Tab-separated table of C-alpha atoms and ligand atoms in Angstrom:
chain	number	residue	atom	x	y	z
A	1	MET	CA	0.000	0.000	0.000
A	2	ALA	CA	1.323	3.433	-0.930
A	3	ARG	CA	1.458	5.672	2.106
A	4	ARG	CA	2.224	9.371	1.761
A	5	PRO	CA	5.454	10.110	3.627
A	6	PHE	CA	5.216	12.385	6.639
A	7	VAL	CA	8.063	14.433	8.134
A	8	ALA	CA	7.546	16.342	11.376
A	9	GLY	CA	10.019	18.606	13.145
A	10	ASN	CA	10.066	18.547	16.931
A	11	TRP	CA	11.597	21.816	18.056
A	12	LYS	CA	11.494	20.739	21.719
A	13	MET	CA	12.172	23.602	24.186
A	14	ASN	CA	14.025	25.707	21.626
A	15	GLY	CA	13.327	28.983	20.005
A	16	THR	CA	12.093	32.474	20.580
A	17	LEU	CA	9.920	34.188	18.005
A	18	THR	CA	13.015	35.756	16.431
A	19	ASP	CA	14.664	32.321	16.029
A	20	ALA	CA	11.450	30.843	14.655
A	21	ARG	CA	11.031	33.564	12.044
A	22	GLU	CA	14.628	33.103	10.934
A	23	LEU	CA	14.128	29.355	10.614
A	24	MET	CA	10.882	29.833	8.710
A	25	ALA	CA	12.570	32.184	6.264
A	26	GLY	CA	14.781	29.249	5.291
A	27	LEU	CA	11.973	26.713	5.337
A	28	ARG	CA	9.169	28.574	3.647
A	29	ASN	CA	9.937	27.077	0.237
A	30	ALA	CA	11.096	23.681	1.485
A	31	VAL	CA	7.833	22.067	0.423
A	32	GLU	CA	7.221	22.848	-3.203
A	33	PRO	CA	3.644	22.750	-4.501
A	34	GLY	CA	2.608	19.192	-5.312
A	35	MET	CA	5.516	17.615	-3.427
A	36	PRO	CA	4.324	14.158	-2.316
A	37	VAL	CA	5.035	14.567	1.380
A	38	ASP	CA	3.227	15.889	4.463
A	39	VAL	CA	5.314	18.229	6.615
A	40	ALA	CA	4.728	19.706	10.058
A	41	VAL	CA	6.659	21.718	12.599
A	42	CYS	CA	5.833	21.092	16.263
A	43	THR	CA	6.778	24.248	18.116
A	44	PRO	CA	6.780	25.278	21.779
A	45	PHE	CA	3.328	26.442	22.971
A	46	THR	CA	4.442	30.068	23.057
A	47	LEU	CA	5.109	30.035	19.318
A	48	LEU	CA	1.907	28.368	18.131
A	49	TYR	CA	-0.115	31.506	17.359
A	50	PRO	CA	2.643	33.442	15.576
A	51	MET	CA	3.865	30.334	13.780
A	52	GLY	CA	0.331	29.636	12.581
A	53	LYS	CA	0.528	33.011	10.837
A	54	GLU	CA	4.040	32.388	9.506
A	55	LEU	CA	2.917	29.070	8.013
A	56	ASP	CA	-0.100	30.575	6.329
A	57	GLY	CA	0.213	30.132	2.584
A	58	THR	CA	2.811	27.346	2.914
A	59	ASP	CA	2.245	23.576	2.771
A	60	ILE	CA	3.766	23.153	6.224
A	61	LYS	CA	1.322	22.307	9.012
A	62	LEU	CA	1.514	23.330	12.647
A	63	GLY	CA	1.855	20.905	15.558
A	64	ALA	CA	2.301	20.947	19.336
A	65	GLN	CA	4.591	18.748	21.405
A	66	ASN	CA	2.234	17.858	24.227
A	67	CYS	CA	-1.271	18.446	25.511
A	68	TYR	CA	-3.355	17.703	28.604
A	69	PHE	CA	-6.411	15.470	28.276
A	70	GLU	CA	-8.982	17.615	30.095
A	71	LYS	CA	-11.046	20.150	28.153
A	72	LYS	CA	-10.667	23.033	30.638
A	73	GLY	CA	-10.478	23.902	34.310
A	74	ALA	CA	-8.110	24.029	37.238
A	75	PHE	CA	-5.028	22.456	35.648
A	76	THR	CA	-2.423	25.145	36.101
A	77	GLY	CA	0.196	25.219	33.394
A	78	GLU	CA	-1.622	22.837	31.076
A	79	ILE	CA	-3.028	23.301	27.566
A	80	SER	CA	-6.167	21.523	26.264
A	81	PRO	CA	-6.811	19.869	22.892
A	82	GLY	CA	-9.392	22.572	22.106
A	83	MET	CA	-6.795	25.277	22.743
A	84	LEU	CA	-4.465	23.602	20.235
A	85	SER	CA	-7.243	23.478	17.626
A	86	ALA	CA	-7.998	27.152	18.256
A	87	ALA	CA	-4.315	27.917	17.654
A	88	ASN	CA	-4.594	26.195	14.236
A	89	CYS	CA	-2.693	23.071	15.207
A	90	THR	CA	-3.200	20.057	12.996
A	91	TYR	CA	-0.852	17.729	14.884
A	92	VAL	CA	0.176	16.971	18.432
A	93	ILE	CA	2.998	14.736	19.628
A	94	ILE	CA	1.991	12.486	22.517
A	95	GLY	CA	4.278	10.191	24.501
A	96	HIS	CA	7.651	11.545	23.413
A	97	SER	CA	10.356	9.769	25.435
A	98	GLU	CA	11.287	13.066	27.093
A	99	ARG	CA	7.703	13.270	28.387
A	100	ARG	CA	7.871	9.654	29.550
A	101	TYR	CA	11.325	9.649	31.125
A	102	VAL	CA	12.013	13.277	32.097
A	103	LEU	CA	8.467	14.333	33.017
A	104	GLY	CA	7.298	10.914	34.258
A	105	GLU	CA	4.221	10.468	32.045
A	106	THR	CA	2.633	7.038	32.363
A	107	GLY	CA	0.886	4.807	29.861
A	108	ASP	CA	-2.491	5.555	31.495
A	109	LEU	CA	-1.987	9.305	31.224
A	110	LEU	CA	-0.885	8.956	27.612
A	111	ARG	CA	-3.949	6.842	26.834
A	112	ALA	CA	-6.189	9.669	28.085
A	113	LYS	CA	-4.212	12.240	26.083
A	114	VAL	CA	-4.334	10.270	22.817
A	115	LYS	CA	-8.088	9.719	23.152
A	116	SER	CA	-8.898	13.303	24.054
A	117	CYS	CA	-6.753	14.778	21.236
A	118	LEU	CA	-8.242	12.474	18.596
A	119	GLU	CA	-11.759	13.292	19.822
A	120	GLU	CA	-10.951	16.978	19.419
A	121	GLY	CA	-10.025	16.331	15.779
A	122	LEU	CA	-6.277	16.686	16.160
A	123	SER	CA	-3.926	14.291	14.398
A	124	VAL	CA	-1.777	12.485	16.940
A	125	ILE	CA	1.837	11.383	16.580
A	126	TYR	CA	2.150	8.737	19.293
A	127	CYS	CA	5.778	7.945	20.182
A	128	VAL	CA	7.138	4.614	21.329
A	129	GLY	CA	10.661	3.309	21.770
A	130	GLU	CA	12.982	1.305	23.981
A	131	LEU	CA	15.871	2.327	26.220
A	132	LEU	CA	19.364	1.049	25.394
A	133	ASP	CA	19.417	-1.506	28.209
A	134	GLU	CA	16.026	-2.788	27.056
A	135	ARG	CA	17.390	-3.270	23.524
A	136	ASP	CA	20.545	-4.920	24.870
A	137	ALA	CA	18.364	-7.288	26.923
A	138	GLY	CA	16.416	-8.286	23.787
A	139	LYS	CA	13.240	-6.606	25.073
A	140	THR	CA	12.629	-4.092	22.277
A	141	THR	CA	9.393	-5.566	20.956
A	142	ASP	CA	8.121	-6.320	24.493
A	143	VAL	CA	8.573	-2.660	25.418
A	144	VAL	CA	7.172	-1.229	22.188
A	145	GLY	CA	4.272	-3.696	22.261
A	146	ARG	CA	3.436	-2.666	25.823
A	147	GLN	CA	3.607	1.055	24.983
A	148	LEU	CA	1.207	0.499	22.083
A	149	ALA	CA	-1.175	-1.693	24.098
A	150	GLU	CA	-1.330	0.493	27.182
A	151	SER	CA	-2.206	3.738	25.402
A	152	LEU	CA	-4.140	2.742	22.261
A	153	SER	CA	-7.514	1.031	22.032
A	154	ASP	CA	-9.667	-0.175	19.164
A	155	ASP	CA	-12.317	2.538	19.673
A	156	LEU	CA	-9.902	5.314	18.598
A	157	ASP	CA	-10.266	7.214	15.342
A	158	HIS	CA	-7.128	5.620	13.917
A	159	ALA	CA	-7.285	7.508	10.573
A	160	ARG	CA	-5.642	10.487	12.303
A	161	LEU	CA	-3.077	8.455	14.210
A	162	THR	CA	0.613	8.222	13.287
A	163	ILE	CA	3.066	6.134	15.267
A	164	ALA	CA	6.640	7.353	15.698
A	165	TYR	CA	9.213	4.683	16.541
A	166	GLU	CA	11.974	6.475	18.411
A	167	PRO	CA	14.586	4.267	20.080
A	168	VAL	CA	15.499	6.364	23.117
A	169	TRP	CA	19.211	5.601	22.678
A	170	ALA	CA	19.112	7.255	19.258
A	171	ILE	CA	17.433	10.523	20.278
A	172	GLY	CA	19.802	13.458	20.264
A	173	THR	CA	22.812	11.134	20.533
A	174	GLY	CA	23.997	11.015	16.919
A	175	ARG	CA	23.451	7.229	17.034
A	176	THR	CA	20.816	6.046	14.577
A	177	ALA	CA	19.133	2.680	14.297
A	178	THR	CA	20.335	0.828	11.224
A	179	PRO	CA	17.738	0.489	8.480
A	180	ASP	CA	17.386	-3.206	9.412
A	181	GLN	CA	16.818	-2.386	13.091
A	182	ALA	CA	14.240	0.267	12.176
A	183	GLN	CA	12.453	-1.939	9.649
A	184	GLU	CA	12.190	-4.820	12.114
A	185	VAL	CA	10.439	-2.683	14.723
A	186	HIS	CA	8.288	-0.826	12.187
A	187	ALA	CA	7.028	-4.136	10.764
A	188	PHE	CA	6.227	-5.252	14.309
A	189	ILE	CA	4.316	-2.014	14.996
A	190	ARG	CA	2.369	-2.350	11.742
A	191	GLU	CA	1.394	-5.891	12.610
A	192	ARG	CA	0.207	-4.786	16.075
A	193	MET	CA	-1.774	-1.894	14.562
A	194	GLY	CA	-3.355	-4.333	12.104
A	195	GLY	CA	-4.328	-6.549	15.039
A	196	LEU	CA	-5.884	-3.631	16.899
A	197	PHE	CA	-7.594	-1.677	14.122
A	198	GLY	CA	-7.881	-4.233	11.315
A	199	ALA	CA	-5.498	-5.251	8.553
A	200	ASP	CA	-6.451	-2.412	6.190
A	201	ALA	CA	-5.939	0.213	8.874
A	202	GLY	CA	-2.599	-1.336	9.829
A	203	ALA	CA	-1.483	-1.258	6.202
A	204	ALA	CA	-2.573	2.379	5.834
A	205	MET	CA	-1.068	3.710	9.076
A	206	ARG	CA	2.013	5.875	8.806
A	207	ILE	CA	4.932	4.951	11.028
A	208	GLN	CA	7.706	7.523	11.337
A	209	TYR	CA	11.235	6.780	12.461
A	210	GLY	CA	12.879	9.199	14.882
A	211	GLY	CA	16.361	9.330	16.379
A	212	SER	CA	19.216	11.421	14.966
A	213	VAL	CA	17.726	11.571	11.462
A	214	LYS	CA	19.861	13.812	9.237
A	215	PRO	CA	19.946	14.508	5.494
A	216	GLY	CA	22.785	11.963	5.224
A	217	ASN	CA	20.881	9.003	6.683
A	218	ALA	CA	17.264	9.903	5.864
A	219	ALA	CA	17.155	8.241	2.451
A	220	GLU	CA	18.355	4.824	3.613
A	221	LEU	CA	15.996	4.812	6.600
A	222	MET	CA	13.011	5.899	4.531
A	223	ALA	CA	13.797	3.311	1.876
A	224	CYS	CA	12.659	0.651	4.371
A	225	PRO	CA	9.234	-0.638	3.349
A	226	ASP	CA	7.568	0.152	6.681
A	227	VAL	CA	9.257	3.520	7.374
A	228	ASP	CA	6.913	6.286	6.227
A	229	GLY	CA	8.832	9.399	7.143
A	230	ALA	CA	10.584	10.851	10.148
A	231	LEU	CA	10.114	12.667	13.414
A	232	VAL	CA	13.110	14.983	13.528
A	233	GLY	CA	14.539	16.786	16.547
A	234	GLY	CA	17.881	18.567	16.216
A	235	ALA	CA	17.999	18.629	12.423
A	236	SER	CA	14.587	20.323	12.271
A	237	LEU	CA	16.188	23.438	13.766
A	238	VAL	CA	18.497	23.854	10.763
A	239	ALA	CA	16.503	24.865	7.701
A	240	GLU	CA	18.799	23.256	5.120
A	241	ASP	CA	18.964	19.970	7.060
A	242	PHE	CA	15.203	19.775	7.556
A	243	ALA	CA	14.671	20.601	3.877
A	244	GLY	CA	17.093	17.802	2.928
A	245	ILE	CA	15.131	15.299	5.013
A	246	ILE	CA	11.874	16.484	3.428
A	247	ARG	CA	13.371	15.966	-0.035
A	248	ALA	CA	14.560	12.475	0.922
A	249	ALA	CA	11.044	11.599	2.114
A	250	ALA	CA	9.406	12.967	-1.021
A	251	ALA	CA	11.793	10.907	-3.148
A	252	THR	CA	10.395	7.690	-1.633
A	253	ALA	CA	6.824	8.466	-2.681
B	1	PEP	C1	13.042	13.775	18.717
B	1	PEP	O1	13.146	14.678	19.514
B	1	PEP	O2	11.936	13.264	18.513
B	1	PEP	C2	14.242	13.334	18.014
B	1	PEP	C3	14.151	12.296	17.232
B	1	PEP	O3	15.387	14.056	18.209
B	1	PEP	P1	16.747	13.967	17.349
B	1	PEP	O4	16.360	13.975	15.904
B	1	PEP	O5	17.521	15.171	17.751
B	1	PEP	O6	17.408	12.679	17.718
């Protein structure tokens, strides 16, 4: 099944408005009209409104990096799915490893977030991935399978769900999974998604790879049959690098 590649930039906790405008000046033309790739930038909350304006007239969509599951109320410091929609977000990343391991988010919390964001109409990028000692112990698929099972259920609107496989040992480290390592886990995720949502949905679901993706390794990773694009951290902050990854993704379509 032909799946349209999808590249998303995760800016993490980086960037003031001045930085963002500079980056956008370099990125504005990175997606040429008709290019067969979906592209998003997931900015800090403080940049969502101005970036929505900056992205107007481009083919780059806006995303957030996190969201709370409640609609409104006494949740100091949190942002709701409806607030992200109102800020023109199309996408939201849920379950990034930094949320799991630095901020202590649990599978139950992530389940509530995924459900609430999909119900709001947002498209969710749900991240999974193993720690290095889990990989070394041969537990990669156990861990990824558990992360999928504990936060996804068959009643979800899976058409707007993307999975990002991000081995934690490859995030921000310069170490990348080999294409074979990525393909093995992506095929496993696709099979699990087929089991949960039905074979057609599993075949149609986009699965991004994330972890030190750069223009130099993007093509070989995205050549894997079950790798449908990339979730990009550091390289998404350098316009020429992000544009190179976008071009590599479009070339696989
Ligand atoms: C990420 O933050 O999701 C990520 C993959 O980061 P990096 O590309 O810097 O490894």
